[in-house]
PDB file of C-alpha atoms in Angstrom:
ATOM      1  CA  UNK A   1      87.536  42.068 177.524  1.00 38.00           C
ATOM      2  CA  UNK A   2      89.167  38.662 177.148  1.00 47.00           C
ATOM      3  CA  UNK A   3      89.142  36.948 173.745  1.00 47.00           C
ATOM      4  CA  UNK A   4      86.698  34.341 175.040  1.00 52.00           C
ATOM      5  CA  UNK A   5      84.304  37.111 176.064  1.00 55.00           C
ATOM      6  CA  UNK A   6      84.350  38.552 172.545  1.00 52.00           C
ATOM      7  CA  UNK A   7      83.582  35.121 171.081  1.00 61.00           C
ATOM      8  CA  UNK A   8      80.623  34.490 173.404  1.00 62.00           C
ATOM      9  CA  UNK A   9      78.099  36.761 171.662  1.00 72.00           C
ATOM     10  CA  UNK A  10      79.162  35.422 168.266  1.00 81.00           C
ATOM     11  CA  UNK A  11      78.674  31.810 169.366  1.00 87.00           C
ATOM     12  CA  UNK A  12      75.270  32.557 170.907  1.00 92.00           C
ATOM     13  CA  UNK A  13      74.120  34.547 167.880  1.00 92.00           C
ATOM     14  CA  UNK A  14      75.279  31.792 165.546  1.00 94.00           C
ATOM     15  CA  UNK A  15      73.529  29.108 167.613  1.00 95.00           C
ATOM     16  CA  UNK A  16      70.269  31.089 167.639  1.00 96.00           C
ATOM     17  CA  UNK A  17      70.444  31.882 163.911  1.00 96.00           C
ATOM     18  CA  UNK A  18      71.229  28.260 163.053  1.00 96.00           C
ATOM     19  CA  UNK A  19      68.361  26.993 165.206  1.00 97.00           C
ATOM     20  CA  UNK A  20      65.825  29.334 163.644  1.00 97.00           C
ATOM     21  CA  UNK A  21      67.075  28.497 160.144  1.00 97.00           C
ATOM     22  CA  UNK A  22      66.617  24.795 160.903  1.00 97.00           C
ATOM     23  CA  UNK A  23      63.193  25.485 162.368  1.00 96.00           C
ATOM     24  CA  UNK A  24      62.236  27.405 159.226  1.00 96.00           C
ATOM     25  CA  UNK A  25      63.348  24.430 157.143  1.00 97.00           C
ATOM     26  CA  UNK A  26      60.980  22.162 159.107  1.00 96.00           C
ATOM     27  CA  UNK A  27      63.637  20.607 161.332  1.00 96.00           C
ATOM     28  CA  UNK A  28      62.224  21.677 164.703  1.00 95.00           C
ATOM     29  CA  UNK A  29      63.824  18.801 166.621  1.00 95.00           C
ATOM     30  CA  UNK A  30      67.273  19.527 165.167  1.00 96.00           C
ATOM     31  CA  UNK A  31      66.793  23.204 165.997  1.00 96.00           C
ATOM     32  CA  UNK A  32      65.898  22.381 169.598  1.00 96.00           C
ATOM     33  CA  UNK A  33      68.748  19.914 170.059  1.00 96.00           C
ATOM     34  CA  UNK A  34      71.225  22.437 168.639  1.00 96.00           C
ATOM     35  CA  UNK A  35      70.149  25.072 171.140  1.00 96.00           C
ATOM     36  CA  UNK A  36      70.198  22.558 173.984  1.00 97.00           C
ATOM     37  CA  UNK A  37      73.782  21.616 173.044  1.00 96.00           C
ATOM     38  CA  UNK A  38      74.762  25.301 173.016  1.00 96.00           C
ATOM     39  CA  UNK A  39      73.064  25.716 176.397  1.00 96.00           C
ATOM     40  CA  UNK A  40      75.020  22.795 177.873  1.00 96.00           C
ATOM     41  CA  UNK A  41      78.215  24.328 176.530  1.00 94.00           C
ATOM     42  CA  UNK A  42      77.355  27.695 178.140  1.00 94.00           C
ATOM     43  CA  UNK A  43      76.629  25.928 181.430  1.00 95.00           C
ATOM     44  CA  UNK A  44      79.946  24.040 181.280  1.00 95.00           C
ATOM     45  CA  UNK A  45      81.767  27.332 180.688  1.00 91.00           C
ATOM     46  CA  UNK A  46      79.817  28.948 183.550  1.00 93.00           C
ATOM     47  CA  UNK A  47      78.587  31.666 181.178  1.00 93.00           C
ATOM     48  CA  UNK A  48      75.348  32.972 182.697  1.00 95.00           C
ATOM     49  CA  UNK A  49      74.707  35.587 180.004  1.00 94.00           C
ATOM     50  CA  UNK A  50      74.939  33.059 177.178  1.00 95.00           C
ATOM     51  CA  UNK A  51      72.839  30.658 179.247  1.00 96.00           C
ATOM     52  CA  UNK A  52      70.110  33.272 179.748  1.00 96.00           C
ATOM     53  CA  UNK A  53      70.005  34.140 176.037  1.00 96.00           C
ATOM     54  CA  UNK A  54      69.903  30.498 174.989  1.00 97.00           C
ATOM     55  CA  UNK A  55      67.136  29.727 177.485  1.00 97.00           C
ATOM     56  CA  UNK A  56      65.098  32.542 175.966  1.00 97.00           C
ATOM     57  CA  UNK A  57      65.815  31.179 172.497  1.00 97.00           C
ATOM     58  CA  UNK A  58      64.694  27.708 173.554  1.00 97.00           C
ATOM     59  CA  UNK A  59      61.529  29.166 175.051  1.00 97.00           C
ATOM     60  CA  UNK A  60      60.618  31.030 171.871  1.00 97.00           C
ATOM     61  CA  UNK A  61      61.472  28.084 169.637  1.00 97.00           C
ATOM     62  CA  UNK A  62      59.503  25.636 171.771  1.00 97.00           C
ATOM     63  CA  UNK A  63      56.466  27.937 171.780  1.00 97.00           C
ATOM     64  CA  UNK A  64      56.673  28.294 167.989  1.00 97.00           C
ATOM     65  CA  UNK A  65      56.765  24.497 167.731  1.00 96.00           C
ATOM     66  CA  UNK A  66      53.506  24.343 169.707  1.00 96.00           C
ATOM     67  CA  UNK A  67      54.985  22.543 172.699  1.00 95.00           C
ATOM     68  CA  UNK A  68      53.345  24.822 175.231  1.00 96.00           C
ATOM     69  CA  UNK A  69      54.036  22.744 178.371  1.00 93.00           C
ATOM     70  CA  UNK A  70      57.757  22.821 177.632  1.00 96.00           C
ATOM     71  CA  UNK A  71      57.631  26.455 176.476  1.00 97.00           C
ATOM     72  CA  UNK A  72      56.210  27.637 179.807  1.00 95.00           C
ATOM     73  CA  UNK A  73      59.062  25.940 181.678  1.00 96.00           C
ATOM     74  CA  UNK A  74      61.694  27.380 179.325  1.00 97.00           C
ATOM     75  CA  UNK A  75      60.224  30.890 179.672  1.00 97.00           C
ATOM     76  CA  UNK A  76      60.221  30.565 183.479  1.00 96.00           C
ATOM     77  CA  UNK A  77      63.851  29.430 183.437  1.00 97.00           C
ATOM     78  CA  UNK A  78      64.766  32.216 181.020  1.00 97.00           C
ATOM     79  CA  UNK A  79      63.085  34.820 183.223  1.00 97.00           C
ATOM     80  CA  UNK A  80      65.037  33.649 186.274  1.00 97.00           C
ATOM     81  CA  UNK A  81      68.326  33.504 184.346  1.00 97.00           C
ATOM     82  CA  UNK A  82      67.810  36.962 182.841  1.00 97.00           C
ATOM     83  CA  UNK A  83      67.018  38.375 186.278  1.00 95.00           C
ATOM     84  CA  UNK A  84      70.175  36.752 187.636  1.00 96.00           C
ATOM     85  CA  UNK A  85      72.347  38.530 185.041  1.00 95.00           C
ATOM     86  CA  UNK A  86      70.729  41.876 185.856  1.00 95.00           C
ATOM     87  CA  UNK A  87      68.587  42.106 182.731  1.00 95.00           C
ATOM     88  CA  UNK A  88      65.267  43.092 184.346  1.00 96.00           C
ATOM     89  CA  UNK A  89      63.413  44.216 181.206  1.00 95.00           C
ATOM     90  CA  UNK A  90      64.042  40.984 179.266  1.00 95.00           C
ATOM     91  CA  UNK A  91      63.322  39.037 182.479  1.00 96.00           C
ATOM     92  CA  UNK A  92      59.932  40.717 182.864  1.00 97.00           C
ATOM     93  CA  UNK A  93      59.202  40.080 179.185  1.00 97.00           C
ATOM     94  CA  UNK A  94      60.050  36.384 179.578  1.00 97.00           C
ATOM     95  CA  UNK A  95      57.795  36.210 182.654  1.00 97.00           C
ATOM     96  CA  UNK A  96      54.972  37.772 180.616  1.00 97.00           C
ATOM     97  CA  UNK A  97      55.554  35.210 177.849  1.00 97.00           C
ATOM     98  CA  UNK A  98      55.418  32.372 180.380  1.00 97.00           C
ATOM     99  CA  UNK A  99      52.052  33.663 181.589  1.00 97.00           C
ATOM    100  CA  UNK A 100      50.832  33.954 177.983  1.00 96.00           C
ATOM    101  CA  UNK A 101      51.717  30.303 177.351  1.00 97.00           C
ATOM    102  CA  UNK A 102      49.909  29.230 180.528  1.00 97.00           C
ATOM    103  CA  UNK A 103      46.896  31.309 179.461  1.00 96.00           C
ATOM    104  CA  UNK A 104      46.918  29.627 176.034  1.00 95.00           C
ATOM    105  CA  UNK A 105      46.740  26.285 177.839  1.00 96.00           C
ATOM    106  CA  UNK A 106      43.735  27.474 179.890  1.00 94.00           C
ATOM    107  CA  UNK A 107      45.743  27.141 183.113  1.00 95.00           C
ATOM    108  CA  UNK A 108      43.916  30.124 184.522  1.00 93.00           C
ATOM    109  CA  UNK A 109      45.216  30.233 188.096  1.00 95.00           C
ATOM    110  CA  UNK A 110      48.844  29.730 187.095  1.00 96.00           C
ATOM    111  CA  UNK A 111      48.464  32.262 184.279  1.00 96.00           C
ATOM    112  CA  UNK A 112      46.934  34.827 186.648  1.00 96.00           C
ATOM    113  CA  UNK A 113      49.782  34.326 189.114  1.00 96.00           C
ATOM    114  CA  UNK A 114      52.275  34.678 186.252  1.00 97.00           C
ATOM    115  CA  UNK A 115      50.676  37.894 184.995  1.00 97.00           C
ATOM    116  CA  UNK A 116      50.613  39.316 188.524  1.00 97.00           C
ATOM    117  CA  UNK A 117      54.316  38.506 188.982  1.00 96.00           C
ATOM    118  CA  UNK A 118      55.209  39.983 185.589  1.00 97.00           C
ATOM    119  CA  UNK A 119      53.154  43.066 186.390  1.00 97.00           C
ATOM    120  CA  UNK A 120      55.083  43.562 189.631  1.00 97.00           C
ATOM    121  CA  UNK A 121      58.333  43.385 187.658  1.00 96.00           C
ATOM    122  CA  UNK A 122      57.073  45.909 185.093  1.00 97.00           C
ATOM    123  CA  UNK A 123      55.861  48.222 187.881  1.00 97.00           C
ATOM    124  CA  UNK A 124      59.298  48.098 189.513  1.00 97.00           C
ATOM    125  CA  UNK A 125      60.764  49.145 186.149  1.00 97.00           C
ATOM    126  CA  UNK A 126      58.137  51.879 185.697  1.00 96.00           C
ATOM    127  CA  UNK A 127      57.256  50.160 182.410  1.00 96.00           C
ATOM    128  CA  UNK A 128      53.669  51.284 181.865  1.00 95.00           C
ATOM    129  CA  UNK A 129      53.226  49.358 178.633  1.00 95.00           C
ATOM    130  CA  UNK A 130      54.256  46.121 180.349  1.00 96.00           C
ATOM    131  CA  UNK A 131      51.816  46.846 183.179  1.00 96.00           C
ATOM    132  CA  UNK A 132      49.095  47.528 180.589  1.00 96.00           C
ATOM    133  CA  UNK A 133      49.705  44.159 178.915  1.00 95.00           C
ATOM    134  CA  UNK A 134      49.438  42.379 182.250  1.00 96.00           C
ATOM    135  CA  UNK A 135      46.290  44.269 183.226  1.00 96.00           C
ATOM    136  CA  UNK A 136      44.692  43.405 179.879  1.00 96.00           C
ATOM    137  CA  UNK A 137      45.383  39.688 180.298  1.00 95.00           C
ATOM    138  CA  UNK A 138      44.325  39.675 183.955  1.00 96.00           C
ATOM    139  CA  UNK A 139      41.061  41.310 182.869  1.00 96.00           C
ATOM    140  CA  UNK A 140      40.474  38.620 180.266  1.00 95.00           C
ATOM    141  CA  UNK A 141      41.122  35.908 182.842  1.00 94.00           C
ATOM    142  CA  UNK A 142      38.783  37.434 185.420  1.00 92.00           C
ATOM    143  CA  UNK A 143      35.887  38.359 183.125  1.00 91.00           C
ATOM    144  CA  UNK A 144      33.908  35.152 183.659  1.00 85.00           C
ATOM    145  CA  UNK A 145      34.222  35.267 187.447  1.00 89.00           C
ATOM    146  CA  UNK A 146      33.940  39.011 188.076  1.00 92.00           C
ATOM    147  CA  UNK A 147      32.818  41.144 185.181  1.00 94.00           C
ATOM    148  CA  UNK A 148      33.137  44.414 187.130  1.00 95.00           C
ATOM    149  CA  UNK A 149      36.733  43.689 188.120  1.00 92.00           C
ATOM    150  CA  UNK A 150      37.477  42.778 184.503  1.00 93.00           C
ATOM    151  CA  UNK A 151      36.000  46.069 183.300  1.00 95.00           C
ATOM    152  CA  UNK A 152      38.148  47.961 185.806  1.00 94.00           C
ATOM    153  CA  UNK A 153      41.273  46.150 184.607  1.00 93.00           C
ATOM    154  CA  UNK A 154      40.417  46.687 180.937  1.00 96.00           C
ATOM    155  CA  UNK A 155      39.890  50.391 181.698  1.00 96.00           C
ATOM    156  CA  UNK A 156      43.238  50.621 183.486  1.00 93.00           C
ATOM    157  CA  UNK A 157      44.945  48.874 180.586  1.00 94.00           C
ATOM    158  CA  UNK A 158      43.313  51.265 178.098  1.00 95.00           C
ATOM    159  CA  UNK A 159      44.540  54.292 180.040  1.00 95.00           C
ATOM    160  CA  UNK A 160      48.056  52.873 180.243  1.00 94.00           C
ATOM    161  CA  UNK A 161      48.098  51.995 176.536  1.00 93.00           C
ATOM    162  CA  UNK A 162      46.979  55.543 175.694  1.00 94.00           C
ATOM    163  CA  UNK A 163      49.771  57.202 177.697  1.00 87.00           C
TER     164      UNK A 163
END
């Protein structure tokens, strides 16, 4: 491992810790701009792992700040970046988070598509808990339109949670 490779995790960890400390101190904008600067640096260095981690950090921070429109985009970018660096479990988790943010905004069709895509990723990983989460949220989204389908999805989620 080259010296620069050993420094990468330290720099990313420090940037994330600094951003969350700033956020905790009420400086959400400074936290965001610090992570965006670290992201630009990772992009300039062509460091896809650091980029993926920083995108996820920006997504979480933006969601915590209540900026749901931006958070959904950051989560989608993080999911794609994590998939690109062969991190399928974190990628599926980021996809699930993106769908959650869309659901919180009452963007039902986009949320349903996001949950279905995340579910496919979890199924490919044989991650039954991830599939259960997606089924639960898809059930909640479909309850008003098709109560029977929602009951079936809730039942499937319950079985998966119990396993």
